[in-house]
Amino acid sequence: MIILLLLLFFTKMIAGAPSDSTVFGYIEEHQDIYVQRLKEWVSIESDSSNPEKRCQVVKMMNLTAEQLTQLGATVELVELGKQKLQNGNEIPLPPVILAEIITDPQKPTVCFYGHLDVQPAKYEDGWLTQPYTLEEKNGSMYGRGTSDDKGQVLAVLHAIEALQKHDLPMNVKFVYEGMEEVGSNGLFKLVEERNSTFFSDVDYIVITDTSWLSKKPGITYGTRGNLYFFIEVECARQDLHSGSFGGVVHEATSDLIFLLNTLADSSGRILVPGIYDAVANISNKEKEYFEKAEYNLEEIKAKFGIKNFKYNTKEEVLIQNTCYPSLSIHGIEGAFSASGTKTVIPAKVIGKFSIRLAPKMDPSVVEKQVIEYLHMKFAERNSPNRINITCVIKAKPWVSTDTDGPLYLAGKNAIKKVFNSEADFFREGGTIPIGPQFYEVTGKSTMFLGIGGPDDAHHGQNEKLDRYSEASSKYLFL
Amino acid sequence: MIILLLLLFFTKMIAGAPSDSTVFGYIEEHQDIYVQRLKEWVSIESDSSNPEKRCQVVKMMNLTAEQLTQLGATVELVELGKQKLQNGNEIPLPPVILAEIITDPQKPTVCFYGHLDVQPAKYEDGWLTQPYTLEEKNGSMYGRGTSDDKGQVLAVLHAIEALQKHDLPMNVKFVYEGMEEVGSNGLFKLVEERNSTFFSDVDYIVITDTSWLSKKPGITYGTRGNLYFFIEVECARQDLHSGSFGGVVHEATSDLIFLLNTLADSSGRILVPGIYDAVANISNKEKEYFEKAEYNLEEIKAKFGIKNFKYNTKEEVLIQNTCYPSLSIHGIEGAFSASGTKTVIPAKVIGKFSIRLAPKMDPSVVEKQVIEYLHMKFAERNSPNRINITCVIKAKPWVSTDTDGPLYLAGKNAIKKVFNSEADFFREGGTIPIGPQFYEVTGKSTMFLGIGGPDDAHHGQNEKLDRYSEASSKYLFL
């Protein structure tokens, strides 16, 4: 209900809305239906990174379109063509939903964005419940996508449904996609193509795909970009016995481990020459935001079982996580990864790592720097193995320049009314690729107004969304 | 049939055997039954490295015991207690089969050893057929375990079955286990316990679990040892989002990659101090063996798609692969290993590598050297992450000192009679942990007389055993 309250007060600021009590009562009565809908959505394994699950992503898009139609929206499912896979095969991209509910062309129009695809999840990864079966425990609803981002999308739809029972005081548009987790393929072009039509009468863009830093609600005004790389090294046509070949072949895995190890030093500083050149300075206003933001290092450490952060103060952690690039090694495809032992020399291995980009860093420049650096390092190794380095996700960083404008002011005031506290302003360490694209192409004021909690475990095991907010305990979090 | 011929002539040398033709005819008629039996054995997924498949290993042991009973053998299934897993759980070890067919206590007794467990195999690894479904193509029988080692064990049983139709000219004993691929847990102790009983009247021990270097048959007189290590690094209690935490946590995967990269230089030379100290010199007689051995580097390279070996001559490759230690990195458990992309910081990763040991290297000494070295390197990195290094397989190297004795002479003569060529003598780069144990504990002459082909792909994808030998094309390879 928090998102509804936010929206309600938010629309009051920019339009004029119904009395609170009418809508609240409706929400209270419909809680269980809302949770039931989320359960249905979570059960669809819409993992966009896995080509075999593509039909599930498409199913998810169709289900959302149906839900929007029931709200009275005009819905268009825009087909975006094919996706070319690493192996050369092509599979269809899921359609993007463009939808709208126009109540009165004279009223302001808010466009909501969210995504219906999810990150991979397997019970064996360490989930305490089946990841695609919603289960509620102690007020938290567990399941892949509950918080990132199915639950947040549903919260918007439910808020609008509730507002409609009285009178929707604004026009609403929707952009919902199914490829966010792998770089929003095809959506960038669509935004350009529809800039002078679908987006022309949009006044504000609100992205509901972020989390708060703490239990204290807040607004995200910037995101990091992301470049995701594959390093493929091949030493043979098939896996070899480490007894029969150990010591006489140049092993692909050793080459890969060497390359991955050249990427950053022990402090995490990226060793690719020139990569820090474009990193922007932080303004005094932003420094103030970071100082004010509620973010309890000890709580986060305890929650996730992290022994020590690299930095000791809240400000340092927040600044490093959101305003500087970082490099993470995610894993190796093709090597032995099961439990137990296997004495194999893997024939072909694919190392996977990504670099989060700070605002002002140009993805194309960094991509070139990284690939050149790795080829240079590989040449030094003098290995006869075949190598192929590709950048498979390329998403821009972004930071808003109008945080004093009417959209942010409305959001801030709405939060103040609901929670009786100042909104935290922060940047997000993660990436929502479409944010900068909306802003740059349409020129409309854009804001991230998420409802994810700081411990919702996006992308990790046991992802959840809280049903109630601690700050406003009687209301449903949906 | 090659193994039968070998056995037949081999028994002639040491005992006295029936006329060839009687037995040959029997084999010719029963080929299809033999292949059918192998098909049944291959269908049992007896992967000893995977605790979840333990019941399949036990099933395989029982099936083999049944087969031996049908041969008239007295069979004992010896229970060996429990195996303690990494996670602290305990599961039962599969029983070891001790069996015997005593025809006449005055005649010599040959004891055969083999194993019924297999390495892991999944169709997705790149198999062209289902790994646990035997399929014959162009005279090769494909399936996990066909050559390593189910097919070789069956070849012995079939040869004895055929000899029995005439008159078995010797006593035969059998030691068959189900934990060879992970270090023969429990069997070492059993050999000691039964040394003065089961092994007391054994004259010769023949291990059928090796391959020839080429199409030319040969005898293995030494094996490398193996130490298999797990490096476990943990940075959090659960996986983290690389956006939300990238740049501020010390990532376990980076620590692990760093450690794995410190193990060997780009030439493959192991960097653990002192590790080469005990490596034995190669005698002139052995150098001659390596010079004489048939091993075609170009053919092997073409077969496996290897661009270049580290060494240019046959002798160098054979010596490096069998008489020196080598280190192979097998993979990482706990990191992202699927296809596609996942922007995760893995919470706990387990790096897996092994070191093949050359004769004279003491596994306990090397284990200590490796663990100390890795802890020293980890300390240099100054990471707050939890680390645990364990050695999960510890198998001794071995080289025979009686290659001029009667057992080897018999094997050599048998090969000469069957193939009309000199037997190659070589060492094996792989590990058969029980070899040195038999030799050291029982003091009996021990020989490896395998029938695996050089391209059978033990431990790799598309493992196979040829039905016919090129050198003697009319006979079944079983």
PDB file of C-alpha atoms in Angstrom, chain B residues 116-203:
ATOM      1  CA  LEU B 116      32.923 -50.156 -11.373  1.00  0.00           C
ATOM      2  CA  ASP B 117      32.524 -46.482 -10.554  1.00  0.00           C
ATOM      3  CA  VAL B 118      32.774 -43.789 -13.225  1.00  0.00           C
ATOM      4  CA  GLN B 119      33.566 -40.094 -13.632  1.00  0.00           C
ATOM      5  CA  PRO B 120      30.645 -37.637 -13.870  1.00  0.00           C
ATOM      6  CA  ALA B 121      29.072 -37.228 -17.332  1.00  0.00           C
ATOM      7  CA  LYS B 122      26.222 -35.086 -18.610  1.00  0.00           C
ATOM      8  CA  TYR B 123      24.842 -34.925 -22.135  1.00  0.00           C
ATOM      9  CA  GLU B 124      25.123 -31.109 -21.959  1.00  0.00           C
ATOM     10  CA  ASP B 125      28.896 -31.382 -21.518  1.00  0.00           C
ATOM     11  CA  GLY B 126      29.074 -32.040 -25.245  1.00  0.00           C
ATOM     12  CA  TRP B 127      28.313 -35.725 -25.636  1.00  0.00           C
ATOM     13  CA  LEU B 128      26.977 -36.788 -29.030  1.00  0.00           C
ATOM     14  CA  THR B 129      25.001 -39.610 -27.398  1.00  0.00           C
ATOM     15  CA  GLN B 130      23.427 -39.991 -23.960  1.00  0.00           C
ATOM     16  CA  PRO B 131      26.426 -40.879 -21.728  1.00  0.00           C
ATOM     17  CA  TYR B 132      24.586 -43.643 -19.859  1.00  0.00           C
ATOM     18  CA  THR B 133      23.105 -45.298 -22.930  1.00  0.00           C
ATOM     19  CA  LEU B 134      25.541 -47.520 -24.806  1.00  0.00           C
ATOM     20  CA  GLU B 135      25.491 -46.769 -28.532  1.00  0.00           C
ATOM     21  CA  GLU B 136      27.644 -48.428 -31.150  1.00  0.00           C
ATOM     22  CA  LYS B 137      28.893 -46.437 -34.135  1.00  0.00           C
ATOM     23  CA  ASN B 138      31.498 -47.585 -36.651  1.00  0.00           C
ATOM     24  CA  GLY B 139      32.767 -50.320 -34.364  1.00  0.00           C
ATOM     25  CA  SER B 140      33.101 -48.092 -31.293  1.00  0.00           C
ATOM     26  CA  MET B 141      30.841 -48.492 -28.273  1.00  0.00           C
ATOM     27  CA  TYR B 142      30.099 -45.072 -26.738  1.00  0.00           C
ATOM     28  CA  GLY B 143      29.087 -44.486 -23.132  1.00  0.00           C
ATOM     29  CA  ARG B 144      30.509 -43.457 -19.739  1.00  0.00           C
ATOM     30  CA  GLY B 145      32.531 -46.316 -18.300  1.00  0.00           C
ATOM     31  CA  THR B 146      32.841 -48.332 -21.528  1.00  0.00           C
ATOM     32  CA  SER B 147      36.622 -48.071 -21.365  1.00  0.00           C
ATOM     33  CA  ASP B 148      37.190 -46.716 -17.827  1.00  0.00           C
ATOM     34  CA  ASP B 149      36.635 -49.271 -16.423  1.00  0.00           C
ATOM     35  CA  LYS B 150      33.418 -51.286 -16.796  1.00  0.00           C
ATOM     36  CA  GLY B 151      34.336 -52.620 -20.252  1.00  0.00           C
ATOM     37  CA  GLN B 152      37.748 -53.745 -19.048  1.00  0.00           C
ATOM     38  CA  VAL B 153      36.269 -55.525 -16.012  1.00  0.00           C
ATOM     39  CA  LEU B 154      33.697 -57.262 -18.213  1.00  0.00           C
ATOM     40  CA  ALA B 155      36.431 -58.295 -20.645  1.00  0.00           C
ATOM     41  CA  VAL B 156      38.117 -60.204 -17.814  1.00  0.00           C
ATOM     42  CA  LEU B 157      34.881 -61.877 -16.720  1.00  0.00           C
ATOM     43  CA  HIS B 158      34.039 -62.820 -20.319  1.00  0.00           C
ATOM     44  CA  ALA B 159      37.525 -64.202 -20.930  1.00  0.00           C
ATOM     45  CA  ILE B 160      37.222 -66.385 -17.820  1.00  0.00           C
ATOM     46  CA  GLU B 161      33.708 -67.460 -18.785  1.00  0.00           C
ATOM     47  CA  ALA B 162      35.028 -68.568 -22.178  1.00  0.00           C
ATOM     48  CA  LEU B 163      38.034 -70.346 -20.671  1.00  0.00           C
ATOM     49  CA  GLN B 164      35.745 -72.170 -18.238  1.00  0.00           C
ATOM     50  CA  LYS B 165      33.902 -73.805 -21.157  1.00  0.00           C
ATOM     51  CA  HIS B 166      37.085 -75.736 -21.736  1.00  0.00           C
ATOM     52  CA  ASP B 167      38.982 -75.848 -18.485  1.00  0.00           C
ATOM     53  CA  LEU B 168      40.236 -72.962 -16.410  1.00  0.00           C
ATOM     54  CA  PRO B 169      43.980 -73.619 -16.158  1.00  0.00           C
ATOM     55  CA  MET B 170      44.579 -71.443 -13.096  1.00  0.00           C
ATOM     56  CA  ASN B 171      43.016 -70.042  -9.924  1.00  0.00           C
ATOM     57  CA  VAL B 172      41.514 -66.610 -10.197  1.00  0.00           C
ATOM     58  CA  LYS B 173      40.773 -63.967  -7.586  1.00  0.00           C
ATOM     59  CA  PHE B 174      38.998 -60.661  -8.040  1.00  0.00           C
ATOM     60  CA  VAL B 175      39.115 -57.330  -6.243  1.00  0.00           C
ATOM     61  CA  TYR B 176      36.518 -54.911  -7.617  1.00  0.00           C
ATOM     62  CA  GLU B 177      35.746 -51.552  -6.058  1.00  0.00           C
ATOM     63  CA  GLY B 178      33.412 -48.583  -6.525  1.00  0.00           C
ATOM     64  CA  MET B 179      35.493 -45.634  -5.287  1.00  0.00           C
ATOM     65  CA  GLU B 180      38.498 -45.620  -7.609  1.00  0.00           C
ATOM     66  CA  GLU B 181      37.693 -42.291  -9.261  1.00  0.00           C
ATOM     67  CA  VAL B 182      37.780 -40.507  -5.908  1.00  0.00           C
ATOM     68  CA  GLY B 183      40.736 -42.247  -4.276  1.00  0.00           C
ATOM     69  CA  SER B 184      39.725 -45.840  -3.431  1.00  0.00           C
ATOM     70  CA  ASN B 185      38.404 -44.906   0.027  1.00  0.00           C
ATOM     71  CA  GLY B 186      38.581 -47.838   2.443  1.00  0.00           C
ATOM     72  CA  LEU B 187      40.265 -50.247   0.066  1.00  0.00           C
ATOM     73  CA  PHE B 188      43.782 -49.494   1.255  1.00  0.00           C
ATOM     74  CA  LYS B 189      42.961 -50.655   4.747  1.00  0.00           C
ATOM     75  CA  LEU B 190      41.170 -53.720   3.426  1.00  0.00           C
ATOM     76  CA  VAL B 191      44.254 -54.822   1.479  1.00  0.00           C
ATOM     77  CA  GLU B 192      46.266 -54.614   4.690  1.00  0.00           C
ATOM     78  CA  GLU B 193      43.621 -56.490   6.677  1.00  0.00           C
ATOM     79  CA  ARG B 194      43.373 -59.310   4.123  1.00  0.00           C
ATOM     80  CA  ASN B 195      47.051 -59.525   3.287  1.00  0.00           C
ATOM     81  CA  SER B 196      47.600 -62.702   5.298  1.00  0.00           C
ATOM     82  CA  THR B 197      44.330 -64.310   4.185  1.00  0.00           C
ATOM     83  CA  PHE B 198      42.823 -63.403   0.802  1.00  0.00           C
ATOM     84  CA  PHE B 199      46.124 -62.252  -0.711  1.00  0.00           C
ATOM     85  CA  SER B 200      48.373 -64.895   0.877  1.00  0.00           C
ATOM     86  CA  ASP B 201      48.062 -67.435  -1.967  1.00  0.00           C
ATOM     87  CA  VAL B 202      47.982 -64.846  -4.789  1.00  0.00           C
ATOM     88  CA  ASP B 203      50.969 -65.137  -7.117  1.00  0.00           C
TER      89      ASP B 203
END
